[in-house]
Short mmCIF file of C-alpha atoms and ligand atoms in Angstrom, two decimals:
data_model
loop_
_atom_site.label_atom_id
_atom_site.label_comp_id
_atom_site.label_asym_id
_atom_site.label_seq_id
_atom_site.Cartn_x
_atom_site.Cartn_y
_atom_site.Cartn_z
CA MET D 403 -101.41 -45.86 -78.87
CA LYS D 404 -99.23 -47.00 -81.98
CA LYS D 405 -96.87 -45.08 -82.59
CA ASN D 406 -96.11 -41.21 -84.77
CA TRP D 407 -99.74 -42.78 -85.53
CA LEU D 408 -101.91 -39.04 -85.92
CA TRP D 409 -105.54 -40.47 -86.77
CA TRP D 410 -106.61 -38.03 -88.65
CA LYS D 411 -103.01 -38.36 -90.98
CA HIS D 412 -102.93 -42.29 -90.85
CA GLY D 413 -105.98 -43.13 -90.46
CA VAL D 414 -109.39 -43.04 -92.96
CA ILE D 415 -112.29 -41.07 -92.66
CA TYR D 416 -115.35 -41.49 -93.61
CA GLN D 417 -117.53 -38.66 -94.88
CA ILE D 418 -121.52 -38.83 -94.25
CA TYR D 419 -124.45 -36.87 -94.83
CA PRO D 420 -126.96 -37.29 -91.80
CA ARG D 421 -130.18 -36.91 -93.96
CA SER D 422 -129.69 -39.62 -96.17
CA PHE D 423 -127.01 -42.38 -93.84
CA TYR D 424 -130.17 -44.93 -91.76
CA ASP D 425 -133.20 -43.51 -90.59
CA SER D 426 -133.63 -44.59 -87.05
CA ASN D 427 -137.20 -43.18 -86.24
CA GLY D 428 -139.08 -43.31 -90.06
CA ASP D 429 -138.87 -40.15 -90.13
CA GLY D 430 -137.90 -40.89 -93.64
CA ILE D 431 -135.02 -38.94 -93.07
CA GLY D 432 -131.40 -40.22 -91.15
CA ASP D 433 -130.67 -39.36 -87.56
CA ILE D 434 -127.89 -39.43 -84.79
CA LYS D 435 -129.49 -41.57 -83.52
CA GLY D 436 -129.06 -43.35 -86.94
CA ILE D 437 -125.63 -42.97 -86.92
CA ILE D 438 -125.01 -44.52 -83.27
CA LYS D 439 -126.48 -47.99 -84.84
CA LYS D 440 -123.88 -48.37 -88.21
CA LEU D 441 -120.84 -47.31 -85.30
CA ASP D 442 -120.59 -50.78 -85.97
CA TYR D 443 -120.67 -51.17 -89.16
CA LEU D 444 -118.41 -48.39 -90.03
CA ALA D 445 -115.64 -50.28 -87.29
CA ASP D 446 -115.65 -52.78 -89.48
CA LEU D 447 -115.73 -51.15 -92.11
CA GLY D 448 -111.95 -49.56 -90.70
CA VAL D 449 -111.90 -46.20 -91.13
CA ASP D 450 -110.16 -44.07 -88.18
CA GLY D 451 -112.96 -41.61 -88.17
CA ILE D 452 -116.64 -40.05 -89.47
CA TRP D 453 -117.30 -36.47 -90.65
CA THR D 454 -120.84 -35.58 -90.54
CA SER D 455 -121.53 -32.76 -92.67
CA PRO D 456 -124.24 -30.00 -90.49
CA ILE D 457 -126.44 -31.51 -88.14
CA ASN D 458 -126.65 -28.33 -86.01
CA GLN D 459 -129.94 -26.32 -86.25
CA SER D 460 -130.67 -24.83 -88.24
CA PRO D 461 -133.80 -24.18 -90.82
CA MET D 462 -133.04 -26.41 -93.82
CA TYR D 463 -133.14 -24.05 -97.00
CA ASP D 464 -129.18 -25.49 -97.59
CA PHE D 465 -129.80 -28.92 -95.42
CA GLY D 466 -127.66 -27.79 -93.16
CA TYR D 467 -125.61 -25.12 -94.54
CA ASP D 468 -127.63 -22.21 -93.19
CA ILE D 469 -127.00 -22.96 -88.90
CA SER D 470 -129.68 -20.58 -86.42
CA ASP D 471 -127.78 -22.21 -83.59
CA TYR D 472 -123.95 -23.60 -83.51
CA TYR D 473 -124.96 -24.46 -80.03
CA LYS D 474 -127.22 -27.23 -80.39
CA ILE D 475 -128.40 -30.18 -82.97
CA ASP D 476 -131.21 -30.43 -85.40
CA PRO D 477 -134.15 -31.69 -83.20
CA LEU D 478 -134.65 -33.13 -87.09
CA PHE D 479 -131.62 -35.06 -86.63
CA GLY D 480 -132.03 -35.86 -82.89
CA THR D 481 -131.52 -34.30 -79.76
CA ASP D 482 -127.76 -32.92 -77.53
CA LYS D 483 -128.10 -35.78 -75.68
CA ASP D 484 -128.49 -37.66 -78.93
CA PHE D 485 -124.73 -36.24 -80.03
CA ASP D 486 -122.76 -37.12 -76.22
CA THR D 487 -123.93 -40.08 -76.99
CA LEU D 488 -121.93 -40.78 -80.46
CA ILE D 489 -119.10 -39.67 -79.29
CA LYS D 490 -118.95 -41.78 -76.42
CA GLU D 491 -120.19 -44.46 -79.09
CA ALA D 492 -117.62 -43.62 -81.75
CA HIS D 493 -114.65 -43.62 -79.57
CA LYS D 494 -115.54 -46.85 -77.46
CA ARG D 495 -114.69 -47.59 -81.23
CA ASN D 496 -112.21 -45.37 -81.69
CA ILE D 497 -113.15 -43.80 -84.31
CA ARG D 498 -113.05 -39.55 -83.82
CA ILE D 499 -115.93 -37.51 -84.59
CA ILE D 500 -115.97 -34.61 -86.84
CA LEU D 501 -118.41 -31.96 -87.07
CA ASP D 502 -119.07 -29.77 -90.80
CA LEU D 503 -118.41 -25.90 -89.40
CA VAL D 504 -120.38 -23.25 -91.67
CA LEU D 505 -118.22 -20.28 -90.45
CA ASN D 506 -118.46 -18.61 -93.67
CA HIS D 507 -122.37 -17.78 -93.02
CA SER D 508 -124.81 -18.58 -90.45
CA SER D 509 -128.60 -18.49 -91.36
CA HIS D 510 -130.15 -15.74 -91.46
CA GLU D 511 -133.04 -16.50 -88.46
CA HIS D 512 -129.81 -17.16 -86.28
CA GLN D 513 -129.84 -15.03 -83.28
CA TRP D 514 -126.67 -13.28 -84.02
CA PHE D 515 -128.54 -12.35 -88.15
CA LYS D 516 -131.46 -11.09 -86.14
CA GLU D 517 -130.08 -8.95 -83.58
CA SER D 518 -127.81 -7.16 -87.08
CA ALA D 519 -130.94 -7.01 -88.87
CA SER D 520 -133.29 -4.94 -85.93
CA SER D 521 -131.14 -1.14 -86.41
CA PRO D 522 -127.96 -0.01 -87.49
CA ASP D 523 -127.02 0.50 -83.57
CA ASN D 524 -127.89 -2.79 -82.01
CA PRO D 525 -124.27 -3.93 -80.66
CA LYS D 526 -124.26 -5.96 -83.43
CA LYS D 527 -124.52 -4.43 -86.13
CA ASP D 528 -121.03 -5.20 -88.02
CA TRP D 529 -120.99 -8.91 -87.31
CA TYR D 530 -122.32 -9.04 -90.98
CA VAL D 531 -121.32 -7.72 -94.21
CA TRP D 532 -124.06 -4.35 -94.97
CA HIS D 533 -123.32 -1.92 -96.99
CA ASP D 534 -125.06 1.48 -98.00
CA GLY D 535 -124.92 0.75 -101.93
CA ILE D 536 -125.21 3.16 -104.37
CA LYS D 537 -127.39 5.68 -105.59
CA GLY D 538 -129.74 2.11 -104.42
CA LYS D 539 -128.35 -0.14 -105.80
CA PRO D 540 -125.99 -2.78 -104.93
CA PRO D 541 -122.59 -1.46 -104.00
CA ASN D 542 -120.36 -3.86 -106.46
CA ASN D 543 -121.18 -6.80 -108.84
CA TRP D 544 -120.68 -10.39 -106.62
CA LEU D 545 -122.71 -12.81 -107.13
CA GLY D 546 -124.67 -15.30 -104.94
CA MET D 547 -123.10 -19.26 -106.07
CA PHE D 548 -126.34 -19.64 -105.86
CA GLY D 549 -128.38 -18.03 -108.43
CA GLY D 550 -128.69 -13.32 -108.91
CA LYS D 551 -127.30 -10.42 -106.92
CA ALA D 552 -125.54 -11.55 -103.20
CA TRP D 553 -126.53 -8.01 -101.79
CA GLU D 554 -129.51 -7.91 -100.39
CA TRP D 555 -131.62 -4.58 -99.00
CA SER D 556 -132.57 -5.25 -95.30
CA PRO D 557 -135.91 -2.74 -95.63
CA ILE D 558 -135.49 -1.97 -91.68
CA ARG D 559 -131.81 -1.38 -91.06
CA ARG D 560 -132.01 0.10 -94.95
CA GLN D 561 -128.65 -1.08 -96.79
CA PHE D 562 -127.71 -4.44 -98.19
CA TYR D 563 -125.93 -7.35 -96.48
CA LEU D 564 -124.00 -9.25 -98.09
CA HIS D 565 -125.08 -13.58 -98.76
CA SER D 566 -122.07 -15.35 -100.79
CA PHE D 567 -125.53 -18.17 -101.82
CA LEU D 568 -128.63 -18.26 -100.52
CA LYS D 569 -130.39 -15.04 -100.08
CA GLU D 570 -131.13 -17.20 -96.42
CA GLN D 571 -127.49 -17.20 -95.00
CA PRO D 572 -126.15 -14.09 -95.16
CA ASP D 573 -122.66 -13.91 -94.66
CA LEU D 574 -120.59 -12.69 -91.68
CA ASN D 575 -117.84 -10.04 -90.94
CA TRP D 576 -114.78 -12.31 -90.18
CA ARG D 577 -113.31 -7.87 -89.62
CA ASN D 578 -114.88 -7.91 -86.88
CA ARG D 579 -113.11 -8.53 -83.87
CA GLU D 580 -116.27 -9.60 -81.72
CA LEU D 581 -117.43 -12.06 -83.53
CA ARG D 582 -114.76 -13.65 -84.58
CA GLU D 583 -113.88 -14.63 -80.90
CA ALA D 584 -117.96 -15.82 -80.94
CA VAL D 585 -117.37 -18.21 -83.00
CA TYR D 586 -113.62 -19.61 -80.77
CA GLU D 587 -115.69 -19.36 -78.08
CA MET D 588 -117.95 -21.19 -79.11
CA ILE D 589 -115.23 -23.10 -81.32
CA ARG D 590 -114.00 -24.25 -77.31
CA PHE D 591 -117.35 -25.75 -77.03
CA TRP D 592 -117.25 -28.16 -79.55
CA LEU D 593 -113.66 -29.70 -78.72
CA ASP D 594 -114.52 -28.74 -74.72
CA LYS D 595 -117.34 -32.06 -75.56
CA GLY D 596 -115.60 -34.35 -76.96
CA VAL D 597 -115.36 -33.48 -80.65
CA ASP D 598 -111.90 -34.15 -82.03
CA GLY D 599 -111.26 -31.95 -85.60
CA PHE D 600 -114.20 -29.35 -88.69
CA ARG D 601 -114.50 -29.95 -91.93
CA LEU D 602 -114.75 -25.82 -92.62
CA ASP D 603 -117.27 -24.73 -94.95
CA VAL D 604 -115.25 -22.01 -97.87
CA ILE D 605 -112.62 -21.43 -95.63
CA ASN D 606 -111.52 -20.27 -98.55
CA PHE D 607 -114.63 -16.84 -98.87
CA LEU D 608 -114.25 -15.17 -95.51
CA LEU D 609 -112.69 -12.02 -95.47
CA LYS D 610 -113.97 -10.72 -98.69
CA ASP D 611 -112.49 -6.91 -100.29
CA PRO D 612 -112.20 -3.83 -97.52
CA GLN D 613 -112.79 -1.65 -100.53
CA PHE D 614 -115.79 -3.97 -101.55
CA ARG D 615 -114.30 -3.51 -105.15
CA SER D 616 -116.39 -5.14 -108.42
CA ASN D 617 -114.50 -8.88 -109.53
CA SER D 618 -113.59 -8.85 -113.54
CA PHE D 619 -114.98 -11.52 -116.58
CA ALA D 620 -113.85 -14.83 -116.24
CA PHE D 621 -114.16 -18.33 -118.51
CA GLY D 622 -116.64 -20.45 -116.11
CA PRO D 623 -116.95 -24.42 -116.00
CA ASN D 624 -120.79 -23.32 -116.43
CA PRO D 625 -122.56 -20.93 -117.77
CA ARG D 626 -124.07 -19.86 -114.24
CA PRO D 627 -123.41 -16.46 -113.82
CA TYR D 628 -121.51 -16.63 -110.83
CA ASP D 629 -118.56 -19.13 -112.06
CA LEU D 630 -118.19 -16.20 -115.26
CA GLN D 631 -116.94 -14.11 -112.25
CA ASN D 632 -113.19 -13.52 -111.83
CA HIS D 633 -113.69 -13.66 -107.94
CA LEU D 634 -111.04 -10.95 -106.97
CA HIS D 635 -112.52 -9.96 -104.25
CA ASP D 636 -115.10 -12.14 -102.46
CA ARG D 637 -112.76 -14.70 -101.84
CA ASN D 638 -109.08 -15.36 -101.36
CA GLN D 639 -108.47 -12.80 -99.30
CA PRO D 640 -104.37 -12.42 -98.45
CA ASP D 641 -105.56 -11.77 -94.78
CA ASN D 642 -107.60 -15.18 -94.47
CA HIS D 643 -104.35 -17.02 -93.86
CA ASP D 644 -104.55 -14.53 -89.98
CA ILE D 645 -107.84 -15.90 -89.35
CA MET D 646 -106.41 -19.87 -90.35
CA LYS D 647 -103.28 -18.95 -88.04
CA GLU D 648 -106.42 -17.37 -85.67
CA LEU D 649 -108.36 -21.21 -85.65
CA ARG D 650 -105.79 -23.32 -85.72
CA LYS D 651 -104.26 -22.31 -82.47
CA VAL D 652 -107.55 -22.29 -80.99
CA THR D 653 -107.24 -25.78 -82.04
CA ASP D 654 -103.83 -27.21 -81.83
CA SER D 655 -104.83 -25.65 -77.78
CA TYR D 656 -106.84 -28.96 -77.41
CA PRO D 657 -104.43 -32.67 -78.10
CA ASP D 658 -105.07 -34.21 -81.81
CA ARG D 659 -107.44 -32.09 -82.68
CA MET D 660 -107.87 -31.33 -86.59
CA LEU D 661 -109.51 -29.05 -89.36
CA VAL D 662 -109.71 -29.50 -92.46
CA GLY D 663 -111.18 -27.41 -95.69
CA GLU D 664 -113.17 -27.43 -97.74
CA VAL D 665 -111.19 -24.42 -100.65
CA TYR D 666 -113.53 -23.80 -103.12
CA ALA D 667 -112.45 -22.82 -106.57
CA PRO D 668 -114.49 -23.69 -109.87
CA PHE D 669 -111.27 -25.09 -111.72
CA PRO D 670 -109.87 -27.17 -108.46
CA ASP D 671 -106.82 -25.65 -107.92
CA PRO D 672 -103.76 -27.04 -105.79
CA LEU D 673 -101.79 -24.75 -105.39
CA LEU D 674 -104.85 -22.38 -103.42
CA SER D 675 -105.67 -25.52 -101.61
CA ALA D 676 -101.89 -25.74 -100.16
CA GLU D 677 -102.20 -22.41 -100.25
CA TYR D 678 -103.88 -22.70 -96.58
CA LEU D 679 -101.76 -24.98 -94.40
CA GLY D 680 -99.95 -22.66 -94.43
CA ASN D 681 -96.08 -23.82 -93.87
CA GLY D 682 -97.97 -26.78 -93.01
CA LYS D 683 -97.38 -26.67 -89.03
CA ASP D 684 -100.18 -23.15 -88.31
CA GLU D 685 -102.69 -22.54 -90.45
CA LEU D 686 -105.00 -25.93 -92.04
CA HIS D 687 -103.87 -29.88 -91.13
CA LEU D 688 -104.86 -30.61 -93.60
CA ALA D 689 -107.46 -29.05 -97.53
CA PHE D 690 -109.48 -31.48 -100.15
CA ASN D 691 -107.87 -30.77 -103.79
CA PHE D 692 -111.02 -31.17 -106.15
CA ALA D 693 -109.29 -31.86 -108.64
CA ILE D 694 -109.82 -35.58 -110.13
CA ILE D 695 -113.34 -35.17 -108.79
CA HIS D 696 -113.71 -33.02 -111.66
CA GLU D 697 -111.70 -35.13 -113.69
CA LYS D 698 -114.15 -37.23 -116.23
CA LYS D 699 -111.50 -39.03 -119.05
CA TRP D 700 -110.29 -42.56 -116.97
CA HIS D 701 -107.33 -42.52 -117.07
CA ALA D 702 -104.23 -44.35 -115.85
CA ARG D 703 -101.87 -40.56 -116.88
CA VAL D 704 -105.34 -37.82 -114.94
CA TYR D 705 -104.76 -40.54 -112.40
CA TYR D 706 -100.99 -39.47 -111.65
CA SER D 707 -101.07 -36.02 -112.76
CA TYR D 708 -103.27 -35.26 -110.12
CA LEU D 709 -101.51 -37.25 -107.69
CA HIS D 710 -97.77 -35.85 -108.40
CA ASN D 711 -98.96 -31.86 -108.14
CA TRP D 712 -101.25 -32.21 -105.27
CA TYR D 713 -97.80 -33.19 -103.94
CA LYS D 714 -95.69 -30.83 -105.80
CA SER D 715 -97.97 -27.62 -104.71
CA LEU D 716 -97.69 -29.00 -100.56
CA PRO D 717 -95.12 -26.71 -97.97
CA LYS D 718 -92.81 -28.78 -96.84
CA ASP D 719 -94.53 -30.02 -94.35
CA GLY D 720 -97.44 -30.44 -95.29
CA TRP D 721 -99.54 -33.26 -95.16
CA PRO D 722 -102.40 -34.43 -98.60
CA CYS D 723 -105.70 -35.74 -98.43
CA ILE D 724 -107.46 -37.37 -101.18
CA VAL D 725 -111.22 -37.36 -102.17
CA LEU D 726 -113.27 -38.81 -104.55
CA SER D 727 -116.57 -38.37 -103.39
CA ASN D 728 -118.46 -36.21 -101.39
CA HIS D 729 -121.85 -33.86 -101.10
CA ASP D 730 -121.89 -31.74 -103.92
CA GLN D 731 -120.06 -33.67 -106.56
CA SER D 732 -121.91 -36.23 -108.55
CA ARG D 733 -120.86 -39.28 -107.01
CA SER D 734 -117.41 -41.31 -108.87
CA ARG D 735 -119.30 -43.94 -109.60
CA ALA D 736 -120.90 -42.29 -111.97
CA ARG D 737 -117.97 -41.52 -113.22
CA PHE D 738 -116.32 -45.22 -113.73
CA GLY D 739 -119.79 -46.39 -115.39
CA PRO D 740 -122.35 -48.75 -114.68
CA GLY D 741 -122.16 -52.47 -114.53
CA LYS D 742 -119.75 -54.96 -114.29
CA GLN D 743 -116.81 -52.49 -115.69
CA GLY D 744 -117.02 -49.47 -113.38
CA LEU D 745 -117.36 -52.14 -110.96
CA LEU D 746 -113.86 -52.99 -111.68
CA ARG D 747 -112.12 -49.56 -112.00
CA SER D 748 -114.48 -48.98 -108.03
CA LYS D 749 -112.00 -50.77 -107.40
CA VAL D 750 -109.28 -49.09 -109.18
CA ALA D 751 -110.31 -45.56 -107.69
CA ALA D 752 -110.80 -47.59 -104.13
CA ALA D 753 -107.07 -48.95 -104.61
CA PHE D 754 -105.35 -45.26 -105.85
CA LEU D 755 -107.91 -43.70 -102.86
CA LEU D 756 -106.62 -45.87 -99.99
CA THR D 757 -103.38 -46.00 -101.10
CA VAL D 758 -101.04 -43.08 -102.35
CA LYS D 759 -100.02 -40.90 -99.89
CA GLY D 760 -102.14 -39.06 -97.59
CA THR D 761 -105.43 -39.21 -95.69
CA PRO D 762 -108.27 -40.81 -97.70
CA PHE D 763 -111.58 -39.80 -97.42
CA ILE D 764 -114.31 -42.27 -98.64
CA TYR D 765 -117.96 -41.00 -99.37
CA TYR D 766 -121.07 -42.77 -97.59
CA GLY D 767 -122.47 -45.44 -100.35
CA GLU D 768 -118.73 -45.23 -102.15
CA GLU D 769 -118.05 -48.45 -100.53
CA ILE D 770 -120.21 -50.50 -102.40
CA GLY D 771 -120.54 -48.29 -105.68
CA MET D 772 -123.30 -46.98 -105.01
CA ASP D 773 -124.68 -43.94 -108.21
CA ASP D 774 -126.02 -40.86 -108.45
CA GLY D 775 -129.71 -40.87 -108.03
CA LYS D 776 -132.16 -39.84 -110.70
CA ILE D 777 -134.25 -37.31 -109.42
CA LYS D 778 -137.59 -36.14 -111.32
CA LYS D 779 -138.54 -33.27 -111.46
CA ASP D 780 -141.03 -32.93 -108.54
CA GLN D 781 -138.91 -35.39 -106.54
CA ILE D 782 -135.53 -32.17 -106.28
CA ARG D 783 -135.32 -30.99 -102.57
CA ASP D 784 -131.85 -29.13 -103.49
CA PRO D 785 -131.38 -24.74 -104.60
CA VAL D 786 -129.39 -25.56 -106.87
CA GLY D 787 -131.21 -27.98 -108.63
CA LYS D 788 -134.95 -26.36 -108.65
CA LYS D 789 -132.81 -22.40 -109.49
CA TYR D 790 -130.87 -24.33 -111.97
CA TRP D 791 -132.91 -27.35 -113.66
CA PRO D 792 -132.10 -29.22 -116.54
CA PHE D 793 -128.90 -27.68 -117.50
CA ASN D 794 -127.20 -27.83 -113.47
CA LYS D 795 -129.87 -30.83 -112.00
CA GLY D 796 -128.28 -29.44 -108.53
CA ARG D 797 -126.94 -31.96 -105.87
CA ASP D 798 -129.61 -34.96 -104.98
CA PRO D 799 -128.31 -37.34 -106.91
CA GLU D 800 -125.37 -37.72 -105.44
CA ARG D 801 -127.17 -37.47 -102.11
CA THR D 802 -129.72 -39.74 -102.02
CA PRO D 803 -130.30 -42.76 -98.97
CA MET D 804 -127.52 -45.47 -97.89
CA LEU D 805 -128.27 -49.12 -99.83
CA TRP D 806 -128.83 -51.45 -96.48
CA SER D 807 -129.99 -54.01 -97.38
CA GLY D 808 -132.91 -56.21 -99.37
CA GLU D 809 -134.95 -54.33 -97.56
CA LYS D 810 -137.95 -52.27 -97.95
CA ASN D 811 -136.77 -48.25 -99.50
CA ALA D 812 -132.84 -51.12 -99.01
CA GLY D 813 -133.03 -50.59 -95.16
CA PHE D 814 -133.15 -47.21 -94.87
CA THR D 815 -136.19 -45.32 -93.81
CA CYS D 816 -139.51 -47.82 -92.74
CA GLY D 817 -141.86 -44.59 -93.28
CA VAL D 818 -141.56 -42.36 -97.00
CA PRO D 819 -137.87 -41.88 -97.44
CA TRP D 820 -136.90 -37.71 -98.62
CA LEU D 821 -134.90 -38.49 -101.33
CA PRO D 822 -135.75 -42.07 -103.68
CA VAL D 823 -133.99 -45.19 -102.80
CA ASN D 824 -131.46 -45.52 -106.08
CA GLU D 825 -133.08 -47.67 -108.30
CA ASP D 826 -130.60 -51.34 -108.61
CA TRP D 827 -131.28 -50.87 -104.44
CA GLU D 828 -131.82 -54.16 -104.79
CA HIS D 829 -128.27 -55.11 -105.58
CA THR D 830 -126.02 -53.24 -104.60
CA ASN D 831 -126.27 -52.82 -100.82
CA VAL D 832 -124.69 -53.66 -97.90
CA GLU D 833 -126.14 -56.97 -96.78
CA ILE D 834 -125.52 -58.56 -100.64
CA GLN D 835 -121.77 -56.73 -100.83
CA ASN D 836 -121.23 -58.57 -96.96
CA ASN D 837 -121.96 -61.50 -98.16
CA ASP D 838 -119.67 -61.82 -101.17
CA PRO D 839 -115.74 -62.04 -100.45
CA LEU D 840 -115.26 -60.54 -104.15
CA SER D 841 -117.57 -56.77 -103.90
CA LEU D 842 -116.26 -53.77 -102.94
CA LEU D 843 -116.71 -54.14 -100.14
CA ASN D 844 -115.11 -56.83 -98.85
CA PHE D 845 -112.01 -54.51 -100.56
CA TYR D 846 -112.36 -52.06 -98.70
CA LYS D 847 -112.11 -53.57 -96.02
CA SER D 848 -109.56 -55.67 -97.79
CA LEU D 849 -107.08 -53.09 -98.23
CA LEU D 850 -108.19 -50.87 -95.17
CA THR D 851 -106.93 -53.88 -92.82
CA LEU D 852 -103.79 -54.10 -95.18
CA ARG D 853 -103.78 -49.77 -94.81
CA LYS D 854 -103.38 -51.32 -90.41
CA GLU D 855 -100.61 -53.35 -91.43
CA LYS D 856 -98.16 -52.00 -93.39
CA LYS D 857 -96.76 -48.04 -91.94
CA SER D 858 -94.96 -47.92 -96.20
CA LEU D 859 -99.08 -46.41 -96.62
CA MET D 860 -99.74 -44.78 -94.32
CA GLN D 861 -96.74 -42.72 -93.74
CA GLY D 862 -94.92 -43.03 -96.47
CA GLU D 863 -93.28 -42.06 -99.26
CA TRP D 864 -94.85 -42.08 -102.62
CA LEU D 865 -92.36 -43.27 -105.36
CA PRO D 866 -93.68 -43.30 -108.81
CA LEU D 867 -91.90 -46.65 -111.26
CA ASN D 868 -93.93 -44.01 -114.45
CA GLU D 869 -96.30 -41.77 -115.87
CA GLY D 870 -99.25 -43.16 -116.90
CA LYS D 871 -98.93 -43.41 -119.81
CA GLU D 872 -98.90 -46.61 -120.90
CA ASN D 873 -102.85 -46.80 -118.19
CA TYR D 874 -101.50 -48.29 -115.45
CA LEU D 875 -99.81 -47.24 -112.72
CA LEU D 876 -96.48 -48.53 -111.32
CA TYR D 877 -95.03 -46.97 -107.76
CA GLU D 878 -93.27 -47.69 -104.40
CA ARG D 879 -94.13 -46.94 -101.25
CA LYS D 880 -91.87 -47.41 -98.50
CA TRP D 881 -90.94 -47.19 -94.85
CA GLU D 882 -87.60 -47.40 -93.07
CA ASP D 883 -87.16 -50.25 -94.45
CA GLU D 884 -90.52 -51.90 -95.29
CA SER D 885 -91.53 -50.66 -98.85
CA LEU D 886 -95.10 -52.50 -100.87
CA LEU D 887 -95.53 -52.17 -105.00
CA ILE D 888 -98.86 -51.02 -105.55
CA LEU D 889 -100.15 -51.87 -110.08
CA LEU D 890 -103.16 -50.83 -110.62
CA ASN D 891 -104.50 -51.11 -114.38
CA PHE D 892 -106.19 -48.81 -115.15
CA ASP D 893 -106.92 -50.69 -119.02
CA LYS D 894 -109.07 -52.50 -119.90
CA LYS D 895 -106.71 -54.62 -122.01
CA GLU D 896 -104.47 -57.12 -119.66
CA GLN D 897 -100.62 -54.72 -120.30
CA LYS D 898 -97.22 -55.63 -119.70
CA VAL D 899 -94.98 -54.62 -117.02
CA THR D 900 -91.62 -54.81 -116.14
CA LEU D 901 -91.58 -55.44 -111.60
CA PRO D 902 -87.78 -53.75 -110.24
CA ALA D 903 -87.10 -57.09 -108.87
CA GLN D 904 -88.12 -60.65 -109.39
CA ASP D 905 -89.78 -62.05 -106.07
CA TRP D 906 -92.43 -61.11 -105.42
CA LYS D 907 -94.84 -61.93 -102.20
CA ILE D 908 -98.98 -60.84 -103.55
CA LEU D 909 -100.25 -59.49 -101.14
CA LEU D 910 -103.77 -58.03 -102.27
CA SER D 911 -104.62 -58.69 -105.60
CA THR D 912 -108.07 -58.50 -107.63
CA ALA D 913 -107.29 -61.82 -109.78
CA LYS D 914 -106.62 -65.14 -108.78
CA ARG D 915 -102.79 -64.96 -108.02
CA GLU D 916 -100.61 -67.40 -106.84
CA ARG D 917 -99.00 -66.16 -102.73
CA THR D 918 -95.38 -65.81 -104.51
CA HIS D 919 -94.50 -64.48 -108.06
CA HIS D 920 -91.00 -64.96 -109.52
CA SER D 921 -90.74 -63.09 -112.48
CA ALA D 922 -89.37 -59.45 -113.29
CA TYR D 923 -92.06 -59.15 -115.66
CA ILE D 924 -96.23 -59.47 -114.56
CA PHE D 925 -99.14 -59.33 -116.58
CA PRO D 926 -102.04 -58.11 -114.72
CA GLU D 927 -105.73 -58.93 -115.98
CA ALA D 928 -108.91 -56.10 -117.19
CA TYR D 929 -108.35 -53.11 -114.04
CA GLU D 930 -106.29 -55.24 -111.91
CA VAL D 931 -105.78 -54.35 -108.88
CA ILE D 932 -101.80 -55.77 -107.58
CA ILE D 933 -99.71 -55.10 -104.22
CA MET D 934 -96.96 -56.38 -102.77
CA GLU D 935 -93.88 -56.70 -101.18
CA LYS D 936 -90.68 -57.87 -101.53
CA ASN D 937 -90.06 -61.42 -101.25
CA LYS D 938 -86.80 -60.26 -98.66
CA GLU D 939 -85.65 -64.74 -97.50
C1 NOJ C 1034 -119.95 -25.69 -98.96
C2 NOJ C 1034 -120.60 -26.71 -98.98
O1 NOJ C 1034 -120.34 -28.30 -99.07
C3 NOJ C 1034 -122.28 -26.12 -99.97
O2 NOJ C 1034 -123.20 -28.06 -99.72
C4 NOJ C 1034 -123.02 -25.67 -99.55
O3 NOJ C 1034 -124.49 -25.39 -99.70
C5 NOJ C 1034 -122.01 -24.21 -99.02
N1 NOJ C 1034 -120.68 -24.50 -98.45
C6 NOJ C 1034 -123.34 -23.43 -98.17
O4 NOJ C 1034 -122.51 -23.15 -97.74
#
């Protein structure tokens, strides 16, 4: 193993939405065997870890984010043995496995909830958040993010239970010590199996105000009632951090493992995300900052500010991670636009993702420039889309099947795909891009190869040489005596850029260029990416 190299810090992670990655058995839904079949593709791409959205047993009201047995793999995705094989085969290729852990809530079909709901005297009575209510009504104004009140009446217990999402997703009570210990035991079970890390779902939601105070009104990014509250009392409670410390201890009792947290806020806040890293050593290893995912504006200044704000928010020993897309937000390609321009912008964004400081997360399909799919009303599967159509079309567009080839259903399945395959599949797919040296996919591969060769890209400092006002970014990455200069032209026009020295070796560029450059000026073409190193001779 390379010295000082930590897979979760210096490697690259790839997010798989298992339903949509590759279907091995023709039922139209991606599965674990499908992931195993595509491990060589991932190894060839050059990623160091994969994070799979939930694959545990689930009635799938929220497509796996409602777990009914944390110890089992859902039969839709395969068997427990298939998962063991996945770990083994991935590890053979030096690819780590990150599981998605949904700890704020379980499914209402989980045995724990069934017991808890069965009677107020059950030993697990306090494993979920129960309340008598006030005069037959919920105790406060809390709302479910997916619509309606956050409280549901249980006629058996004659009490309300809390659900921050669907009513089929009751919130676990993290104030209960036994519940915590049961969760930690389950985490150890997966770590014992060889799982390398966990992505922690809505980790800032775990604890709730013990006095159950109502939230106040706030302005939100959209008219969804949930976002019109200031979630002072049902998210981000200060004692959440005690739990982060406990989770870190459990994880760190195994070598080389990692926790990455989803910190949800309607207006993403780097400071809030950074808080979940504690002092950088005692809470989560990584936390997402989604600010750039929410940013529709394409301008170098915007990307500069995102980084600047993110880096300055981190604790001294904290490490950033960078993400452009995930299964909850419109794909990055949809922000960059269609056609040639969208593709060129995708290359600039790829270079940004893979050359700034932090652990990059690639969302499946991003490497081929997959766009959001077009979903008709009767094709909607996501409960959010079902509830809020048409003002919010839900999350199906960013979850459509991976585009593998020019075969039927883009080679994703020989059955009927659970969501329609994107319309442009004949032109945008892995097979075509593999054979095109100038494709986005091959550009990703070159960047990943270069990252592996250059410590400055993996571990070095990020030293900006401008702030993006000119619509390009110029920055240095430095590690010991290695120093790379990265130039990203966000503009559709050629630019004139002054370089800090005269003699350069061009390591990589998206336009045709000589291997050496002798001038303190360079003229990047429209949307050109140039990575160079000072000529030492
Ligand atoms: C965040 C997940 O990313 C999302 O897909 C899910 O619906 C909610 N948490 C609830 O678990």
